XYZ file of C-alpha atoms in Angstrom:
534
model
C 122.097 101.914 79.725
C 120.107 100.214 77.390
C 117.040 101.247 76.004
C 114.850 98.729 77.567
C 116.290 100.002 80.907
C 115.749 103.427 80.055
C 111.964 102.641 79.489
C 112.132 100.530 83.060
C 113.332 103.743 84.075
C 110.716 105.931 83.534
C 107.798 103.765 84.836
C 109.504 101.820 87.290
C 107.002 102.817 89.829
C 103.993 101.236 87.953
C 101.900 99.925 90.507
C 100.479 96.321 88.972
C 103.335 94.984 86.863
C 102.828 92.266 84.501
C 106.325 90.498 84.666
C 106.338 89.223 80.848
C 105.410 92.237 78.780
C 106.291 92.251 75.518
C 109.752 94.697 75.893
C 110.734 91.925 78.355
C 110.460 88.849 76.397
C 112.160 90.356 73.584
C 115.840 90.154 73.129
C 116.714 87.483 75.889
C 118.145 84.493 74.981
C 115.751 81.643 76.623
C 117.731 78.958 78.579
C 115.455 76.402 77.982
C 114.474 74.940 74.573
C 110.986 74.966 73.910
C 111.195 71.422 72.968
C 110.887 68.678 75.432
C 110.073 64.918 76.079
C 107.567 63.921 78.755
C 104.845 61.804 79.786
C 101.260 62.814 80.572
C 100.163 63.575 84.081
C 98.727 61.086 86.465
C 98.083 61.126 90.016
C 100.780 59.193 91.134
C 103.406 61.726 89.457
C 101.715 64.407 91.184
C 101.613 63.006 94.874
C 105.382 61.975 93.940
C 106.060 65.479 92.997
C 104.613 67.336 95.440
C 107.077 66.509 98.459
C 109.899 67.985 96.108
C 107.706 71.123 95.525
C 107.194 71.250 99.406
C 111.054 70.819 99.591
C 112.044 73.788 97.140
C 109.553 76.022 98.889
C 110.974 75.582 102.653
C 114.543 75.608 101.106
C 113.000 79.262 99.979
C 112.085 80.098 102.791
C 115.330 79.091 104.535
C 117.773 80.964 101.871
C 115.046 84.209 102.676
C 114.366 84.247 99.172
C 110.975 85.596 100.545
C 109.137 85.974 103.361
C 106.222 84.093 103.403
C 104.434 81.149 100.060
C 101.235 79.937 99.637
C 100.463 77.396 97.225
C 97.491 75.484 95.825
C 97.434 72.746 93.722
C 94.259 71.316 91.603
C 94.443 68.020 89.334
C 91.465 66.435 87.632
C 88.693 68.659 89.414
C 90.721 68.091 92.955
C 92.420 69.994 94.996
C 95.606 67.886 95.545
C 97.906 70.435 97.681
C 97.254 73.511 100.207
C 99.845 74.595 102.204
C 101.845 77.737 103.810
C 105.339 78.544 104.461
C 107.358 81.374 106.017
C 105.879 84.716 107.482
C 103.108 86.748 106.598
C 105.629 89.555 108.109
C 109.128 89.800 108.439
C 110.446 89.652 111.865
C 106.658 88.333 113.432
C 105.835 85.096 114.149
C 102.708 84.966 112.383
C 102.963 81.720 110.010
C 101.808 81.748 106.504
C 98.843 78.822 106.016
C 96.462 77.860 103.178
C 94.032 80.604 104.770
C 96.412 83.574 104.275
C 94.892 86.235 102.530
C 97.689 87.860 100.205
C 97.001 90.784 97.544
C 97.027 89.009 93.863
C 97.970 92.281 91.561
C 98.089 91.526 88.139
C 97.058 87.556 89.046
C 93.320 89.757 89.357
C 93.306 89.824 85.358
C 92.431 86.679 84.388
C 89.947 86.129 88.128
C 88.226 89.050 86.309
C 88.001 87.882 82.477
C 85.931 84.920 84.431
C 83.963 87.284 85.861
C 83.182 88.720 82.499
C 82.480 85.573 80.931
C 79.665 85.162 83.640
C 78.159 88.315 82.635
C 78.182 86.713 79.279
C 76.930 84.134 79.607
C 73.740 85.706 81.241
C 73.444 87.442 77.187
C 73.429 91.204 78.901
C 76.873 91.555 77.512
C 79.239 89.971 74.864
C 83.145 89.681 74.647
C 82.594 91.925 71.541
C 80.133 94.330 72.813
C 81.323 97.298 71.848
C 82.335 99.939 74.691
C 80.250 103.132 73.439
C 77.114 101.172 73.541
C 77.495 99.216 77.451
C 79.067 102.193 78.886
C 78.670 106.191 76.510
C 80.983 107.524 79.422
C 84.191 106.036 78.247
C 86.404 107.538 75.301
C 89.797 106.984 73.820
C 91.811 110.164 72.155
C 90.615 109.340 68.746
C 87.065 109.158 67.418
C 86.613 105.544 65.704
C 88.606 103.706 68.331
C 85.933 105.286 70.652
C 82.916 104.071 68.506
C 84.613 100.548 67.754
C 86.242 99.295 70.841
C 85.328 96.103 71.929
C 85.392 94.056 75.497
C 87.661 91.792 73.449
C 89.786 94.920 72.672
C 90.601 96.111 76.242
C 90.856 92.377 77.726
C 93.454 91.883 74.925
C 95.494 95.389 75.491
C 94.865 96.145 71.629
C 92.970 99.359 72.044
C 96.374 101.447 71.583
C 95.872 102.456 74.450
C 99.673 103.086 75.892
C 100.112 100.331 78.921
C 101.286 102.936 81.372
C 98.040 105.309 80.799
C 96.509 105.952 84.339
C 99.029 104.327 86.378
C 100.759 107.487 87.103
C 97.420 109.206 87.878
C 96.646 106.243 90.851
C 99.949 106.395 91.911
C 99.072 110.459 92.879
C 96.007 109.273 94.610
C 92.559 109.899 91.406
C 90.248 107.088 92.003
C 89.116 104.808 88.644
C 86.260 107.619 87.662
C 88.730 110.278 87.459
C 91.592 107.846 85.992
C 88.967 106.225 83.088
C 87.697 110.152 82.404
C 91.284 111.515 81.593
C 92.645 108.679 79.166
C 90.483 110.403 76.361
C 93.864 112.593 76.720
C 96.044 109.957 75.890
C 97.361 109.485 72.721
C 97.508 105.867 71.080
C 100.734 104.037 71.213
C 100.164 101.906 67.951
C 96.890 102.030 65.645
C 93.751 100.887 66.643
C 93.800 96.815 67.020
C 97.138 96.780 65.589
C 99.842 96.272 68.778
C 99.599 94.820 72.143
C 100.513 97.129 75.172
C 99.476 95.756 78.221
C 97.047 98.158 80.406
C 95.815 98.228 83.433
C 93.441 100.779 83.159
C 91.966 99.724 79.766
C 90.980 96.372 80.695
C 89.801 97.886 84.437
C 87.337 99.816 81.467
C 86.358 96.777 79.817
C 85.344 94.989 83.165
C 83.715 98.020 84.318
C 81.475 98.946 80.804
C 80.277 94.998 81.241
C 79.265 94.991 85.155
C 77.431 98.510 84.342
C 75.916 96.694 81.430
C 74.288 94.039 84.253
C 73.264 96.885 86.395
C 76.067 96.576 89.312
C 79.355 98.052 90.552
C 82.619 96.369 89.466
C 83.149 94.940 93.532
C 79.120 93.508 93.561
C 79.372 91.694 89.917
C 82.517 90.177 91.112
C 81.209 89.123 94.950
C 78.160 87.800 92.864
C 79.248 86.006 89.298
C 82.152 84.458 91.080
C 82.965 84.512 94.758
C 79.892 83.632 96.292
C 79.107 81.060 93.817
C 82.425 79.061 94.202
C 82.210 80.133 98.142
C 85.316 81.990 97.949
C 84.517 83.556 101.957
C 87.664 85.334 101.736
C 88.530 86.745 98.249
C 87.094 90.315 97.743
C 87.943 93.223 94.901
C 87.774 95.612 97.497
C 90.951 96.708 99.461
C 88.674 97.724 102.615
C 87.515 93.870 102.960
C 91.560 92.663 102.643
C 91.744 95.222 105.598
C 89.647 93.530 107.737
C 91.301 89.723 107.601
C 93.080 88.790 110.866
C 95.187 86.108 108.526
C 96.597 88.407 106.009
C 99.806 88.763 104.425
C 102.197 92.430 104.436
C 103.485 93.980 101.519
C 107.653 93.488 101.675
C 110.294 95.004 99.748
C 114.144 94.945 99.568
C 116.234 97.767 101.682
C 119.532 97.294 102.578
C 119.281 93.766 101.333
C 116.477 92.664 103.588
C 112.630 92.364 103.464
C 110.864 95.022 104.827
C 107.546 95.875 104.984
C 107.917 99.252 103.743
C 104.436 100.399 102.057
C 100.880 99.425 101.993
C 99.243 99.394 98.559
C 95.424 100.239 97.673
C 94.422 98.935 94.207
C 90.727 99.808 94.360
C 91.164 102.343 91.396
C 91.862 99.587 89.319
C 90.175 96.500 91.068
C 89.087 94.183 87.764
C 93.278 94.574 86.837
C 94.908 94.371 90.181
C 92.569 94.554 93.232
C 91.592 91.072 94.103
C 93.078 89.947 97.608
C 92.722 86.056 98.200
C 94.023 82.860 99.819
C 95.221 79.551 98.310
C 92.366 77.555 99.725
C 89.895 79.923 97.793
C 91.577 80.166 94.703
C 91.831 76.219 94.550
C 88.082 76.398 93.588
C 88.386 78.722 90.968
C 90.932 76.760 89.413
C 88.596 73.656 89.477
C 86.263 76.271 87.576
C 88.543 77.109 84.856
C 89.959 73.448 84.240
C 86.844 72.670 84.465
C 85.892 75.089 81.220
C 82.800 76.676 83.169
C 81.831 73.790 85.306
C 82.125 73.579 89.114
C 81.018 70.783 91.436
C 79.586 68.762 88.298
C 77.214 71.397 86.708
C 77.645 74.225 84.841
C 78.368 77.580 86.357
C 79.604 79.563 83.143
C 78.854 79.421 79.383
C 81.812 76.919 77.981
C 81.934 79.085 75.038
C 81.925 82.181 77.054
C 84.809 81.219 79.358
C 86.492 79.556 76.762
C 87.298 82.426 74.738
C 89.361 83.848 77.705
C 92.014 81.074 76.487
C 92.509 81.675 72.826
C 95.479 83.383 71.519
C 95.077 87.011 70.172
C 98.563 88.966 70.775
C 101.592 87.820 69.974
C 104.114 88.581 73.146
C 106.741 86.761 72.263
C 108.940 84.078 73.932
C 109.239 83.303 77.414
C 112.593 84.070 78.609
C 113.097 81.188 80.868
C 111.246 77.975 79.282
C 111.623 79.298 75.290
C 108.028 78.889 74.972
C 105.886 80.871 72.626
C 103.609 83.271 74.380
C 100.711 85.708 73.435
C 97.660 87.474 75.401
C 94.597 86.293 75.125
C 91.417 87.681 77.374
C 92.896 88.643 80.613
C 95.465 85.536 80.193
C 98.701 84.377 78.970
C 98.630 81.741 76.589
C 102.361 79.904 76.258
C 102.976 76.881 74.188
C 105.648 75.548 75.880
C 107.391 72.703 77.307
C 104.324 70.863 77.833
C 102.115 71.797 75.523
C 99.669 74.742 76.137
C 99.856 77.112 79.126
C 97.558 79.154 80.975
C 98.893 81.915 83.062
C 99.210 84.723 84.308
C 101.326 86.430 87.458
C 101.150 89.198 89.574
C 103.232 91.945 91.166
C 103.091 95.636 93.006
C 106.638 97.497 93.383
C 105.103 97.975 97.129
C 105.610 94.164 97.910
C 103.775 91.157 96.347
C 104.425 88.514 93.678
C 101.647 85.970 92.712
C 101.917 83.628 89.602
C 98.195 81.126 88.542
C 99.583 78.429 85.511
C 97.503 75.642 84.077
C 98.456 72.568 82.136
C 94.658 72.373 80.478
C 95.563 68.933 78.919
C 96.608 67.594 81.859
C 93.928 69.376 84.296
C 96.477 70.493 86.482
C 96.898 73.710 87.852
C 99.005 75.705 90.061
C 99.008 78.963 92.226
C 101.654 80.262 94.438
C 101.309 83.053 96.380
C 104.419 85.286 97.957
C 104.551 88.976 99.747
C 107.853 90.200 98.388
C 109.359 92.263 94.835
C 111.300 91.871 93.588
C 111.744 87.790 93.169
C 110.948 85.282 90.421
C 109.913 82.367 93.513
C 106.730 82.086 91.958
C 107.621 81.217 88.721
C 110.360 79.216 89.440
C 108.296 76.674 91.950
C 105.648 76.721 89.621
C 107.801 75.429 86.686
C 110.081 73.199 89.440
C 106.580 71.217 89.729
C 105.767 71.156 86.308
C 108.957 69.439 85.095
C 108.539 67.332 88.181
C 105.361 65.949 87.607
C 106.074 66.016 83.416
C 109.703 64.209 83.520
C 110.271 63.059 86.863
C 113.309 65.075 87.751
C 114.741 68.783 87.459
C 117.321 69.979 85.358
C 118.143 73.449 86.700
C 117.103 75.330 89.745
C 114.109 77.109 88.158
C 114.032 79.648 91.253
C 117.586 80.970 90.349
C 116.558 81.399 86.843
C 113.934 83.436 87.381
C 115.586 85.118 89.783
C 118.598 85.813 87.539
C 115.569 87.649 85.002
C 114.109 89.813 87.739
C 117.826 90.980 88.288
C 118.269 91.610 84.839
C 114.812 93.691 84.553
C 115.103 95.716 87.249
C 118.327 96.263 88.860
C 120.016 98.265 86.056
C 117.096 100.529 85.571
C 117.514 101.588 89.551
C 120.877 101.891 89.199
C 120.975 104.366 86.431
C 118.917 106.436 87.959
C 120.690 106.517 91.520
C 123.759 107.140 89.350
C 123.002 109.960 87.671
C 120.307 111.858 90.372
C 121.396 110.149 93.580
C 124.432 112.927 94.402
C 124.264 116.658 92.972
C 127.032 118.047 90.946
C 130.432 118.682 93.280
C 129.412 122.725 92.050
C 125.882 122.991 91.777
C 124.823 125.741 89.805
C 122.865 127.958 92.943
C 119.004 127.970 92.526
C 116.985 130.847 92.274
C 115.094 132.093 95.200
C 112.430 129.486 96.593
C 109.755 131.891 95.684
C 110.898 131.720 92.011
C 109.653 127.942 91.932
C 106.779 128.402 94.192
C 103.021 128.741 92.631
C 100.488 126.274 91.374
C 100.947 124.709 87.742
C 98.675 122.757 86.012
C 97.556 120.389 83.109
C 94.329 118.748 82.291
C 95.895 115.431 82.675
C 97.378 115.430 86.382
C 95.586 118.474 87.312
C 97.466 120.626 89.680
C 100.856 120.627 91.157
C 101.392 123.197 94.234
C 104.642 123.562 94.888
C 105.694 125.445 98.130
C 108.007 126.928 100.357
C 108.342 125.219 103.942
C 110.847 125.358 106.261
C 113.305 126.932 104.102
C 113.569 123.688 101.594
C 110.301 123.451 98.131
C 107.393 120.227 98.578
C 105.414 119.366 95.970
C 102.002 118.778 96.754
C 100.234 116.379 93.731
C 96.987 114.729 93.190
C 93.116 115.294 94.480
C 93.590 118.049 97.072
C 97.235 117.986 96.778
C 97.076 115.002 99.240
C 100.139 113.174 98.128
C 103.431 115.708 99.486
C 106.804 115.235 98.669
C 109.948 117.190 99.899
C 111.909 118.508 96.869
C 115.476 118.359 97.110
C 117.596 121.039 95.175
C 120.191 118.812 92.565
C 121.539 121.953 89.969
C 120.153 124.889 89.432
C 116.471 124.781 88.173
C 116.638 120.450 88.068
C 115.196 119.297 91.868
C 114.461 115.513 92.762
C 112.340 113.620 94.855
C 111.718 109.935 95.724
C 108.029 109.188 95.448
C 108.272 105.636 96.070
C 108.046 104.371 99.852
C 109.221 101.290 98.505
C 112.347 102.490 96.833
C 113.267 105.017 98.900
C 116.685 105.131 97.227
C 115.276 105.854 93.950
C 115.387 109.470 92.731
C 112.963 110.870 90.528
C 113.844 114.690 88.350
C 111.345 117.783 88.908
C 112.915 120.419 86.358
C 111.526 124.246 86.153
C 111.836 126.046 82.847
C 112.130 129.623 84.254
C 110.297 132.205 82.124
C 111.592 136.320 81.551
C 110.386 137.191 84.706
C 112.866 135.042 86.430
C 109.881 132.996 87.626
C 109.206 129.113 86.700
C 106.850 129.040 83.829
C 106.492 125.304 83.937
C 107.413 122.084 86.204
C 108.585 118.836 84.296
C 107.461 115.419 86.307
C 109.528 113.070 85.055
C 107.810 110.150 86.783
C 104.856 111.871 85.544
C 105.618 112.347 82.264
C 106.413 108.771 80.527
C 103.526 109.720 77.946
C 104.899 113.097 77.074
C 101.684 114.616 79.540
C 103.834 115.528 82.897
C 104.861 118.889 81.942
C 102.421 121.116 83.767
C 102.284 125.303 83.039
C 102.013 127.912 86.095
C 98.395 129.579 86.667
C 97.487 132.236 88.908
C 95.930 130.808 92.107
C 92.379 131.868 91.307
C 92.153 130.904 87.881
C 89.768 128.179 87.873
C 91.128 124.822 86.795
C 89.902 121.020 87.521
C 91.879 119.676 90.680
């Protein structure tokens, strides 16, 4: 197993997965050469294009790559294409239209980095306002990151902060104040400003220090700086309003080699990095915003230099696997020089079911979004680039959807593998466990707070997160080593819970290894009625 894998391995269950991180691009040979003849963009290549695009998504569709596609399509400050395919869920007959509200996950990055550019624009904020004097509440592990980090820092993911931090603690059910309070606890993965490590939870910070600095929630500064404005009726960050739409799209993932709807997913504790829930039609207009550099319907809605800073490169990423094209983060967005000169782009993803990709020629003034409600799959990307060469050469030379499909099976199949392999079936002679009661008691650590484990029915649970809400059965594996399979999605997927029993023959701590990718899962017994944060 490679060591890439093994890292896969030990966060595969993060919730809002950017698809390109830097471990990712590295060491895959691109297919494509970065390097390419075309022609600029005109109408006519686009309306000639788009039946083929229409094509490759129904063939989609047809093949099951997943259930359901929306896509949009903007060129020169008009919305050229909106159109459904497929199911919103698997075996229903509900149809998938422009108006289909789908979940955006990581797509919500660079929706919110336009948000923030609002805010600055208004002069109550700046993209290098520094954290400590918008918002006192937030700290990092070490004192002058804490004093020095910027807005630019956070939307950037150079704050040190380790990408996984807080992911682990939503996944167990904390809500954003508890997550943001507890990553003072983390300790930095590189030097302050010195690597990229892309985090959800740092940039949800950065959004969340500017809205406080214009006197409103996250939710209300993004309802008012971008969705009324642009009349985006059905885009919200909160999951409650995705709730309510009759024309929404379910969460599916794969089991036994078919789409099922298998888990619902709540992003609210990170909304600015993964919450946003929207339709095609909607995010058409905000696409005419950002080709646009600020302006919408002829006048200007944001600062150009305030929005235009979202676009410049800061963090080197590396190349894109697929097209060969340089890539780096800039404020909430990818920035690829590519085939076609410079990208904009970002995509989207929750383990629990949904894949969304935005890209942007700028030079051209064409843009694309495609929606789907399946993950694993690499649909998105691949129609998105199918178009592009379309529209760019006038023909394809590969089926981009295989490609990218051929990557996603690459990233993630392995990893689950592995870990079926070596947790899935106990040793043929166990070592016996000690009596349940040996295991049983409450441990705890500052970081995830408590951990009850129990006896029930003759088998352990382990009860995790605010008011041990989230319960898992444990299931015994050798000796003091247990498992359980936390993920609804991958309910295949074992994770390790292993006791380090103390002289009195009693665990003396619990290892999480889900819990633990940043070395801050391994949680001590207490005695019930010592006080200790929940």
């Amino acid at each position: 197993m490679t060591e890439a894998a093994k890292r896969y391995a030990r966060h595969i269950r993060v919730l809002c997965l950017q698809l390109l991180v830097g471990v990712v691009l590295v060491g895959i040979e691109p297919i494509a050469s970065q390097a390419q003849s075309f022609e600029h963009a005109t109408k006519d290549k686009i309306l000639a294009a788009l039946p083929k695009l229409e094509e490759a998504a129904q063939q989609v569709i047809a093949n099951g790559g997943v259930p359901g596609i929306s896509i949009a399509v903007v060129y020169q400050d008009e919305v050229v294409y909106l159109k459904g395919f497929g199911v919103r869920e698997e075996g229903k007959s509900d149809l998938v239209d422009a108006d289909t509200v789908f979940q955006l996950a990581s797509f919500s990055k660079p929706m919110a980095s336009t948000v923030v550019a609002a805010i600055v624009s208004e002069g109550v904020a700046s993209w290098d306002s520094r954290i400590a004097d918008i918002d006192p509440s937030f700290q990092l592990y070490d004192a002058y990151p804490t004093t020095q980090v910027t807005v630019r820092d956070l939307f950037s993911h150079r704050s040190g902060l380790p990408g996984g931090a807080g992911n682990e603690l939503e996944e167990i059910g904390y809500d954003r104040e508890a997550i943001l309070q507890r990553l003072r606890q983390v300790k930095p993965e590189s030097s302050f400003r010195s690597g990229y490590s892309y985090s959800n939870f740092g940039l949800t910070a950065g959004a969340v220090a500017v809205a406080k600095a214009a006197g409103m929630s996250w939710e209300d500064a993004a309802e008012a700086k971008l969705y009324k404005p642009l009349g985006m009726s059905s885009t919200s960050s909160r999951y409650a309003d995705f709730l309510t739409r009759t024309n929404r799209a379910t969460l599916h993932a794969q089991l036994d080699g078919k789409w099922s709807a298998l888990a619902k997913r709540d992003p609210d504790a990170q909304s600015p990095a993964g919450g946003v829930s929207s339709n095609a039609r909607d995010l058409a207009q905000w696409l005419r915003l950002e080709l646009g550099n600020g302006n919408y319907d002829g006048k200007p809605l944001i600062d150009a230099e305030a929005i235009s800073q979202t676009h410049l490169p800061l963090m080197a990423r590396g190349k894109n696997p697929v097209t060969g094209g340089w890539s780096f983060y800039g404020l909430g967005w990818n920035v690829e020089y590519g085939r076609y000169g410079e990208v904009w782009g970002h995509a989207g993803a929750f383990s629990t079911g949904a894949r969304t990709l935005v890209s942007l020629l700028p030079a051209e003034e064409l843009g694309i979004v495609v929606l789907s409600n399946a993950f694993p799959t690499g649909v998105p990307e691949g129609l998105a680039d199918t178009f592009f060469e379309l529209v760019m050469t006038g023909k394809t030379t590969q089926d981009w959807v295989i490609e990218w499909n051929n990557i996603y099976g690459q990233l993630f199949g392995p990893a689950i593998e592995a870990a079926i392999k070596r947790y899935g079936t106990p040793p043929a002679s166990p070592l016996p466990a000690l009596p349940l009661s040996a295991y049983a008691g409450t441990y705890f650590n500052p970081y995830i707070g408590k951990a009850v484990v129990a006896e029930k029915d003759g088998t352990l649970e382990i009860r995790l997160g605010p008011k041990g809400k989230a319960v898992f059965p444990l299931s015994h594996f050798d000796r003091d080593l247990y498992t359980y399979r936390p993920s609804a999605e991958m309910p295949t997927m074992p994770v390790a819970v292993t006791f380090e029993i103390g002289s009195d023959q009693k665990a003396a701590q619990v290892k999480i290894d889900d819990l633990n990718e940043l070395g801050l899962g391994v949680l001590t017994r207490i005695e019930t009625d010592r006080p200790a944060s929940p």
